CSV table of C-alpha atoms (C1' of nucleotides) in Angstrom, one decimal:
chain,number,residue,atom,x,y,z
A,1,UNK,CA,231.5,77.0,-72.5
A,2,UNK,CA,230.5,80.5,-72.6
A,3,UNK,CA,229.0,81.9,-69.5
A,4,UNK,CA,225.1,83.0,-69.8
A,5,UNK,CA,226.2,86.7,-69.5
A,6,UNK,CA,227.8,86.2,-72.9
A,7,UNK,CA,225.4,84.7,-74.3
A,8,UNK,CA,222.6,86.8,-73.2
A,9,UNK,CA,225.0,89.8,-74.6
A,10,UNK,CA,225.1,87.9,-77.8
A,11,UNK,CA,221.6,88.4,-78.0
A,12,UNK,CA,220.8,91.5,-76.9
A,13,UNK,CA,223.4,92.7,-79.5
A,14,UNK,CA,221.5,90.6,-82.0
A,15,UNK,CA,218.5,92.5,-81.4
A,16,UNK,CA,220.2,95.8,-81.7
A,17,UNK,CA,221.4,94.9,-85.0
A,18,UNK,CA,218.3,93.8,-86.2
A,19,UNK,CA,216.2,96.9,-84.7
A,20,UNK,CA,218.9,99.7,-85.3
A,21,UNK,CA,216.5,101.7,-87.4
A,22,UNK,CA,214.1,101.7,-85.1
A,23,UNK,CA,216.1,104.2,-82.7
A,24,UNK,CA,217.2,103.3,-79.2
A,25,UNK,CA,215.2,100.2,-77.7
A,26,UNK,CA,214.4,99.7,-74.0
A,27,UNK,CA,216.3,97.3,-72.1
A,28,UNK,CA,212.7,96.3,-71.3
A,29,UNK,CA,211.8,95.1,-74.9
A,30,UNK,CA,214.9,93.1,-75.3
A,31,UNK,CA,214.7,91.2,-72.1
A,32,UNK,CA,211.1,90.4,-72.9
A,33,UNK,CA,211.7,89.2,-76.4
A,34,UNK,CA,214.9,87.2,-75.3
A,35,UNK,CA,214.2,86.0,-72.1
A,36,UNK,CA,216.3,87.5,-70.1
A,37,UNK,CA,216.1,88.8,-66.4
A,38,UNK,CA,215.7,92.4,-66.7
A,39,UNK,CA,218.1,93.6,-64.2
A,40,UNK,CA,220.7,91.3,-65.0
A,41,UNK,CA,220.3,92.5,-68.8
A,42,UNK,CA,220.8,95.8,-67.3
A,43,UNK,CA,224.2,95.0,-66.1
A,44,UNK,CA,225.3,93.6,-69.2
A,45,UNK,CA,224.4,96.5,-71.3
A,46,UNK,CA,225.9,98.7,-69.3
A,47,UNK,CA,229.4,97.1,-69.2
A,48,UNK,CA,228.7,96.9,-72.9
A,49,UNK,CA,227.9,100.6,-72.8
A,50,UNK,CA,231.7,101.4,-70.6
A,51,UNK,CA,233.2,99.3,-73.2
A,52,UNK,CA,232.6,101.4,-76.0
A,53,UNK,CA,230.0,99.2,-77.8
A,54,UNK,CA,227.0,100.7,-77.4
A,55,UNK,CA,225.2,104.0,-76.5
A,56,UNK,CA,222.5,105.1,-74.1
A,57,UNK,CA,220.0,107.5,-74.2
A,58,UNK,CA,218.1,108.3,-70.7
A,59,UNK,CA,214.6,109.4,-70.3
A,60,UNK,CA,211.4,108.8,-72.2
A,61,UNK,CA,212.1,107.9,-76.0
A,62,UNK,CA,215.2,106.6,-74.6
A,63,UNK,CA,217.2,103.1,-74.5
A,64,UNK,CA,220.4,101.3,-76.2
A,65,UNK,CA,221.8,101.7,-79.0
A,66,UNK,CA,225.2,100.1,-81.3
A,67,UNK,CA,227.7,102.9,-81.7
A,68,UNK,CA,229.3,101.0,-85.1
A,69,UNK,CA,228.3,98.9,-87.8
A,70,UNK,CA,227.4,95.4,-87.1
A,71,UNK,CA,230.3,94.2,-89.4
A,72,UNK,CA,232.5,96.1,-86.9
A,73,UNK,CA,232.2,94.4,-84.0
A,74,UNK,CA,234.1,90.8,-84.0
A,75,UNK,CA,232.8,88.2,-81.8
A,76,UNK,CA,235.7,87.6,-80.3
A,77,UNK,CA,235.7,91.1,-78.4
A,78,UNK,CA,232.4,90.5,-76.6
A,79,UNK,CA,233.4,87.2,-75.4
A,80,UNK,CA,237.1,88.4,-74.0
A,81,UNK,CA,235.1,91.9,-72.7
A,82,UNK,CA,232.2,89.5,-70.7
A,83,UNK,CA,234.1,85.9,-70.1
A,84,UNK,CA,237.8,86.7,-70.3
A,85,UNK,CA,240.1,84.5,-71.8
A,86,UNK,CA,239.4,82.8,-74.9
A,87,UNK,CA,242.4,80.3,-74.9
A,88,UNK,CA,242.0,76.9,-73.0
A,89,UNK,CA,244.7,77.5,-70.6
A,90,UNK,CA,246.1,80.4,-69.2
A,91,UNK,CA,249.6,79.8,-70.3
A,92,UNK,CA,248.6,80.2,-73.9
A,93,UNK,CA,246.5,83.3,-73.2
A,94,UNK,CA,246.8,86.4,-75.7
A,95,UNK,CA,245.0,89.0,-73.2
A,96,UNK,CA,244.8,87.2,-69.9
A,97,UNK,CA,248.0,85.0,-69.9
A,98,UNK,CA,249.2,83.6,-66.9
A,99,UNK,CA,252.3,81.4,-65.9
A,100,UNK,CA,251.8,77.6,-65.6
A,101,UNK,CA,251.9,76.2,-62.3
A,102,UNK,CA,252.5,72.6,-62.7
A,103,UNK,CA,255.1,72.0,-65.5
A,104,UNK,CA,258.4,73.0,-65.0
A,105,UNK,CA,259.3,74.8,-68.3
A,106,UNK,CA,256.8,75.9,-70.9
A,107,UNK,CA,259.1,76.4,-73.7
A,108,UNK,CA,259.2,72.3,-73.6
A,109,UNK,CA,255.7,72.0,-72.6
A,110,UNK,CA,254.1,69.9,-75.7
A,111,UNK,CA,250.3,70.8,-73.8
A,112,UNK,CA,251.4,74.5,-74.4
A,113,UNK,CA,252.0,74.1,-77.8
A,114,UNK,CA,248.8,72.3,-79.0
A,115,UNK,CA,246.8,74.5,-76.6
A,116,UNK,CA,248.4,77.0,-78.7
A,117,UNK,CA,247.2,75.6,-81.8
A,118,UNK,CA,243.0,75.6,-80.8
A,119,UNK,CA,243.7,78.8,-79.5
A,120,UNK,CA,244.8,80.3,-82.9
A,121,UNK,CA,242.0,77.8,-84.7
A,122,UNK,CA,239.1,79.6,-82.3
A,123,UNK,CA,240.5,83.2,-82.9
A,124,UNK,CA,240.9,82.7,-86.3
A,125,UNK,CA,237.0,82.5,-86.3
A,126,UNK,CA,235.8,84.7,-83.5
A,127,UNK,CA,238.1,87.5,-84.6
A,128,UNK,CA,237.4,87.5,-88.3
A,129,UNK,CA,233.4,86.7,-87.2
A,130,UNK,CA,231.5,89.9,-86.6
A,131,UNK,CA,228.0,90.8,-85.3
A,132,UNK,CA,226.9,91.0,-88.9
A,133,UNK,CA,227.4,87.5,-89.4
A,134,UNK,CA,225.4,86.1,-86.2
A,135,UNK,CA,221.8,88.3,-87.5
A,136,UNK,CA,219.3,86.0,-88.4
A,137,UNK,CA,219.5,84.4,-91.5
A,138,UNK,CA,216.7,85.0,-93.6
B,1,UNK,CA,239.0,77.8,-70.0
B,2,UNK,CA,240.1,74.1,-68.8
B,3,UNK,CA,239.4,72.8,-65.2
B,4,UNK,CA,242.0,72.6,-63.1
B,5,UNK,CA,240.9,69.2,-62.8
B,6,UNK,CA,241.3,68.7,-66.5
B,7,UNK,CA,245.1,70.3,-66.8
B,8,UNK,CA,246.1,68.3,-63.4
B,9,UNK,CA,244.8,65.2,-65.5
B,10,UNK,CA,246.6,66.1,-68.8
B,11,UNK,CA,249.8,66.7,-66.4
B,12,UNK,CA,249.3,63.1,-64.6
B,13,UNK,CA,248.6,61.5,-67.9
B,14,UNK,CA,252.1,63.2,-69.0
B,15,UNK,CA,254.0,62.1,-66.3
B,16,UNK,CA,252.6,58.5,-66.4
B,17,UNK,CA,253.1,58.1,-70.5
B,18,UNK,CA,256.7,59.3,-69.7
B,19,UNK,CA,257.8,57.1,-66.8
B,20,UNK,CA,255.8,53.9,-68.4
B,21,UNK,CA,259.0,52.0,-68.3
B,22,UNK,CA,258.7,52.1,-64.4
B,23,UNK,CA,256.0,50.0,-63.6
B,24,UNK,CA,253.2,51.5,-61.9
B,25,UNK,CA,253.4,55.1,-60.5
B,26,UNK,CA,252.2,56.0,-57.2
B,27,UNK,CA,249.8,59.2,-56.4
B,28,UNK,CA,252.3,60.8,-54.7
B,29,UNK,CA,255.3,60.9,-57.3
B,30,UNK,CA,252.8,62.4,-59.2
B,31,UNK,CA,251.3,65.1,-57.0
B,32,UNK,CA,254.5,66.0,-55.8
B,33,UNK,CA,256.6,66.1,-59.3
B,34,UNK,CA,253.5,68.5,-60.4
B,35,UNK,CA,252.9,70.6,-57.1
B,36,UNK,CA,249.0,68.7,-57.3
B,37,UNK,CA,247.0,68.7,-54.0
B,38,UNK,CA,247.2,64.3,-53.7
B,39,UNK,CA,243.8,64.1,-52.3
B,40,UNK,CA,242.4,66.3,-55.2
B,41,UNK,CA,244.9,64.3,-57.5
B,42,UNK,CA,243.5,60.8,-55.8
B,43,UNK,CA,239.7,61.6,-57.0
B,44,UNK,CA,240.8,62.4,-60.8
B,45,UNK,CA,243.1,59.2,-61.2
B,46,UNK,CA,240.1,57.3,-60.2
B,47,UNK,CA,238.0,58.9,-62.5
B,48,UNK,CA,240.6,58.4,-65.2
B,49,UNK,CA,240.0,54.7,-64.3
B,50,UNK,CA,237.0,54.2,-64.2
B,51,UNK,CA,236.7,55.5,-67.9
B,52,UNK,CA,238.8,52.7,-68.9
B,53,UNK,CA,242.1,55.0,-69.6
B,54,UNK,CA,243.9,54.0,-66.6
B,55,UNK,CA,244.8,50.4,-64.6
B,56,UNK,CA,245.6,50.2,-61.3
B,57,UNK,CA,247.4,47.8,-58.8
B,58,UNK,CA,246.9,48.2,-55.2
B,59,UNK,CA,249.5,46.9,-52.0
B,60,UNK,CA,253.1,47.7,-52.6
B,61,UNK,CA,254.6,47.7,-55.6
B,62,UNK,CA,251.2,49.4,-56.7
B,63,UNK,CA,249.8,52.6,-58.5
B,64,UNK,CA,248.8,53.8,-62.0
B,65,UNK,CA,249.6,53.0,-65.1
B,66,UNK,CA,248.1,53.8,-68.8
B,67,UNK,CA,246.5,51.0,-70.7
B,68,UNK,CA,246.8,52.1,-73.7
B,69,UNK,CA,249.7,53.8,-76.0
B,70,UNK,CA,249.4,57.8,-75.4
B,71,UNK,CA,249.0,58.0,-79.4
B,72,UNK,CA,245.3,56.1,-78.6
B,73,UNK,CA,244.2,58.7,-76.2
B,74,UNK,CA,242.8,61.6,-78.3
B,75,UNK,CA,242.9,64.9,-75.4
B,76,UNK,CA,239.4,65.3,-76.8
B,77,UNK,CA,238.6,62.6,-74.8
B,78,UNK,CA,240.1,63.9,-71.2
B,79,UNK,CA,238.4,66.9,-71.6
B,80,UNK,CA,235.1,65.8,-72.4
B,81,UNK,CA,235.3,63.3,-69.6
B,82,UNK,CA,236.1,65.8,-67.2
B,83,UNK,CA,234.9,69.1,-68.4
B,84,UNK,CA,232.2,68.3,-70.5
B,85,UNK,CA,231.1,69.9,-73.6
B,86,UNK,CA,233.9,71.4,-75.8
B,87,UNK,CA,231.7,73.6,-77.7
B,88,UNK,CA,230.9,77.2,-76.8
B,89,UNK,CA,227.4,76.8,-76.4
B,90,UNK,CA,224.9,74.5,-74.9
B,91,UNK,CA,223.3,74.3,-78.6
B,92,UNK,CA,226.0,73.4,-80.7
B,93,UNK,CA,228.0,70.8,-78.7
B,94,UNK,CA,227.9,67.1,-80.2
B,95,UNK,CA,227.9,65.5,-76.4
B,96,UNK,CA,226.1,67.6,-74.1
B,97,UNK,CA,223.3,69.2,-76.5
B,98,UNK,CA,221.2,71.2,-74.8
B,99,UNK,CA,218.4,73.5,-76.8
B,100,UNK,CA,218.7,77.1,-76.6
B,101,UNK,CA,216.9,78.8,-74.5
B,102,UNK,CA,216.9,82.4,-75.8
B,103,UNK,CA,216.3,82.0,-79.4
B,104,UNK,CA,213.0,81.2,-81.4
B,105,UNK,CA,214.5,79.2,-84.0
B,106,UNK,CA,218.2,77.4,-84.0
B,107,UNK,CA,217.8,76.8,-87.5
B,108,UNK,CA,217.8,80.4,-88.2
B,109,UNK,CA,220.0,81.5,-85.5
B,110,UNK,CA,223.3,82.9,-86.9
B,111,UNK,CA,225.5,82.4,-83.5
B,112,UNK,CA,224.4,78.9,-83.6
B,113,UNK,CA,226.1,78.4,-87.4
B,114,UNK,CA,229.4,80.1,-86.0
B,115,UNK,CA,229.5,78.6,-83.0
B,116,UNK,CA,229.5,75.6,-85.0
B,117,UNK,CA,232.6,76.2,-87.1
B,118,UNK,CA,234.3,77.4,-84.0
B,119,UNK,CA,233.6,73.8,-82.2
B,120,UNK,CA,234.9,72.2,-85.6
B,121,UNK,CA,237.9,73.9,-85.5
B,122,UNK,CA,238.7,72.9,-82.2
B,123,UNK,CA,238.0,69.2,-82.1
B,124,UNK,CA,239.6,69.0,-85.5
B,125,UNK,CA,242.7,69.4,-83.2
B,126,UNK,CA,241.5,67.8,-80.0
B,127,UNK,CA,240.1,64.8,-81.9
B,128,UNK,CA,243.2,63.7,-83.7
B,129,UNK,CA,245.8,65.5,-81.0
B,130,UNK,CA,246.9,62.7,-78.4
B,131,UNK,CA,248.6,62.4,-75.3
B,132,UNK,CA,251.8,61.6,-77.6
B,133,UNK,CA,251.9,65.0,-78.7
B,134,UNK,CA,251.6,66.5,-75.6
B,135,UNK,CA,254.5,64.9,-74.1
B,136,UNK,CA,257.6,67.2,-73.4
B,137,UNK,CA,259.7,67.9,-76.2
B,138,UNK,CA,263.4,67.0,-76.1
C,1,DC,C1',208.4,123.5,-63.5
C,2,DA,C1',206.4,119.0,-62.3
C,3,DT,C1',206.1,114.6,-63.6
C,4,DA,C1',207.1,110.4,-65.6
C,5,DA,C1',210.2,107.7,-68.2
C,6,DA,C1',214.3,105.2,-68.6
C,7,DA,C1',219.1,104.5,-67.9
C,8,DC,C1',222.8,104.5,-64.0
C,9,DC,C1',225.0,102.8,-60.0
C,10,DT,C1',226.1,100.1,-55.9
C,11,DA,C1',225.4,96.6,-53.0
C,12,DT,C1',223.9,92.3,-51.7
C,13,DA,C1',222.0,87.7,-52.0
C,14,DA,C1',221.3,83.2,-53.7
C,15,DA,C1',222.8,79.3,-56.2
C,16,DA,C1',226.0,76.5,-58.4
C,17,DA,C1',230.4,74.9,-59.4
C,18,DA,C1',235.2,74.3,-58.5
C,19,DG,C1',238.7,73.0,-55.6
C,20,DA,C1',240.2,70.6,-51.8
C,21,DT,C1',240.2,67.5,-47.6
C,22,DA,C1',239.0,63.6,-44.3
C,23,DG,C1',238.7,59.1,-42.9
C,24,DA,C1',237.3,54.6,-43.1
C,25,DC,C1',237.5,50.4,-46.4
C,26,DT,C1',239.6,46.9,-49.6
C,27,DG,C1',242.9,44.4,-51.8
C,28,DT,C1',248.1,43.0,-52.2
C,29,DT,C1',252.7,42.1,-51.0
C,30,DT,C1',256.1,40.3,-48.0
D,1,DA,C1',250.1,39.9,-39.5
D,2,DA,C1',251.6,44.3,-40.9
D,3,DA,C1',252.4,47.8,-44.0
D,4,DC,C1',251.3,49.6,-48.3
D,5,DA,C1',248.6,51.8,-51.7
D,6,DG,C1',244.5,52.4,-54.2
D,7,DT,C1',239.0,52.9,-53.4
D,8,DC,C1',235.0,55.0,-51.9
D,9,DT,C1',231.9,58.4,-50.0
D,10,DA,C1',231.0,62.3,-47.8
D,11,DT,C1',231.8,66.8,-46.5
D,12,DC,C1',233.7,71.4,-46.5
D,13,DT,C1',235.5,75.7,-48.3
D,14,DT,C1',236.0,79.1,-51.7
D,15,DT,C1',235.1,81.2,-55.8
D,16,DT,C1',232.3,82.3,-59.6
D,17,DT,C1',228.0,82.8,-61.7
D,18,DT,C1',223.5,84.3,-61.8
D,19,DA,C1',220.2,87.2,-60.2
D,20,DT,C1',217.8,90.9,-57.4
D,21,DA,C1',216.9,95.2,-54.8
D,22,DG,C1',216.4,99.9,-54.5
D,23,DG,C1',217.7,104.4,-54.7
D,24,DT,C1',220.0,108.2,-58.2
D,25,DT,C1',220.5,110.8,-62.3
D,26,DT,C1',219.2,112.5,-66.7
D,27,DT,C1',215.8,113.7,-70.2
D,28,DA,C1',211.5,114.6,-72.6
D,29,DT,C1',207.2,116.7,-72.4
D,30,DG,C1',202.8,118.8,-71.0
DNA sequence: CATAAAACCTATAAAAAAGATAGACTGTTT
DNA sequence: AAACAGTCTATCTTTTTTATAGGTTTTATG
């Protein structure tokens, strides 16, 4: 399951998208039309921000703001950049792989291998997926 | 990510299906042939039990044993009993729906639609993957 | 230049979940 | 009767998640 602070950075995103002409918005607005808790919003656009995803602008007139098109920001990066790992186990982790603990050789390891299998099924979506194709369908 | 719980239970579940020949197993071979804590280890047998996957026998001569043939226990199911919801999000999982909270309209909400695909893909595998195909390959 | 607006930053707190442990109880075998 | 091994319930500790607080910096504008 995806922790809120994805989920809420799902949004927010969503709402950049669908606003981008409308120059930056206020972290304000977006927690208000989303529900959100304003300062923990604040948090998450910020890593956002340090990740490279979206810009700022300080001072009145000012607020967020997407840095690239919509169709250039796959799903899958916002989940690894908020939740971490993507993959059910660690062992089969791409970006956050760890060793396994409890079986003795993961070369042999058939839970490794079919782990391996969602894993590539998920990524197959959430990489290919991009902001562009969460907007609101209309 | 999976539990701990839910990876020590895919590891007991392996080392029961592939010492069935022996009668029941105790706790303790298990915990200690997979470095699991055996009080921790104790609590997830039971529950493994008590959702009709496991038999037990108690007095000497006793411990676990699986009642059915691993290639009738889908991993869908371990997970689900002791993670919960498989899906990514509260709104799109079959077992543990839960409405979302920070869209107007789920109908209409793009993230729900891939979230959806991305829970398909994943329980096409975890629905017809079983314990027989997690067992170590020789 | 003063003021207000709005993001930035750091720290902390509160709540929930995960992971682990303790100890007494029940049933079984010999 | 004694030893064995699972059962049950409660508690504890640690970690993670979620949320809040409050001051700082930057920018626009009158």
């Amino acid at each position: 399951m995806l922790s809120k602070k994805t989920q809420y950075a799902f949004h927010a995103l969503i709402h950049l998208a669908e606003n981008a002409d409308k120059g930056p918005i206020l972290i304000s607005e977006i927690a208000q039309e989303k529900s959100i808790s304003i300062k923990f919003l604040e948090n998450i656009l910020l890593e956002l921000k340090n990740a490279g995803i979206l810009g700022s602008k300080k001072g009145k007139g000012g607020g967020y703001y997407l840095l690239k098109p919509p169709k250039e920001i796959p799903l899958a990066k916002i989940i690894r950049l908020l939740d971490g790992a993507i993959a059910l186990l660690p062992c089969v982790s791409l970006n956050y792989y760890e060793r396994c603990e409890n079986c003795r050789d993961e070369a042999v390891c058939g839970l490794n291998d079919v782990m391996g299998k969602v894993r590539d099924a998920s990524l197959k979506i959430l990489e290919t997926k991009t902001l562009k194709d969460i907007l609101t369908r209309d």
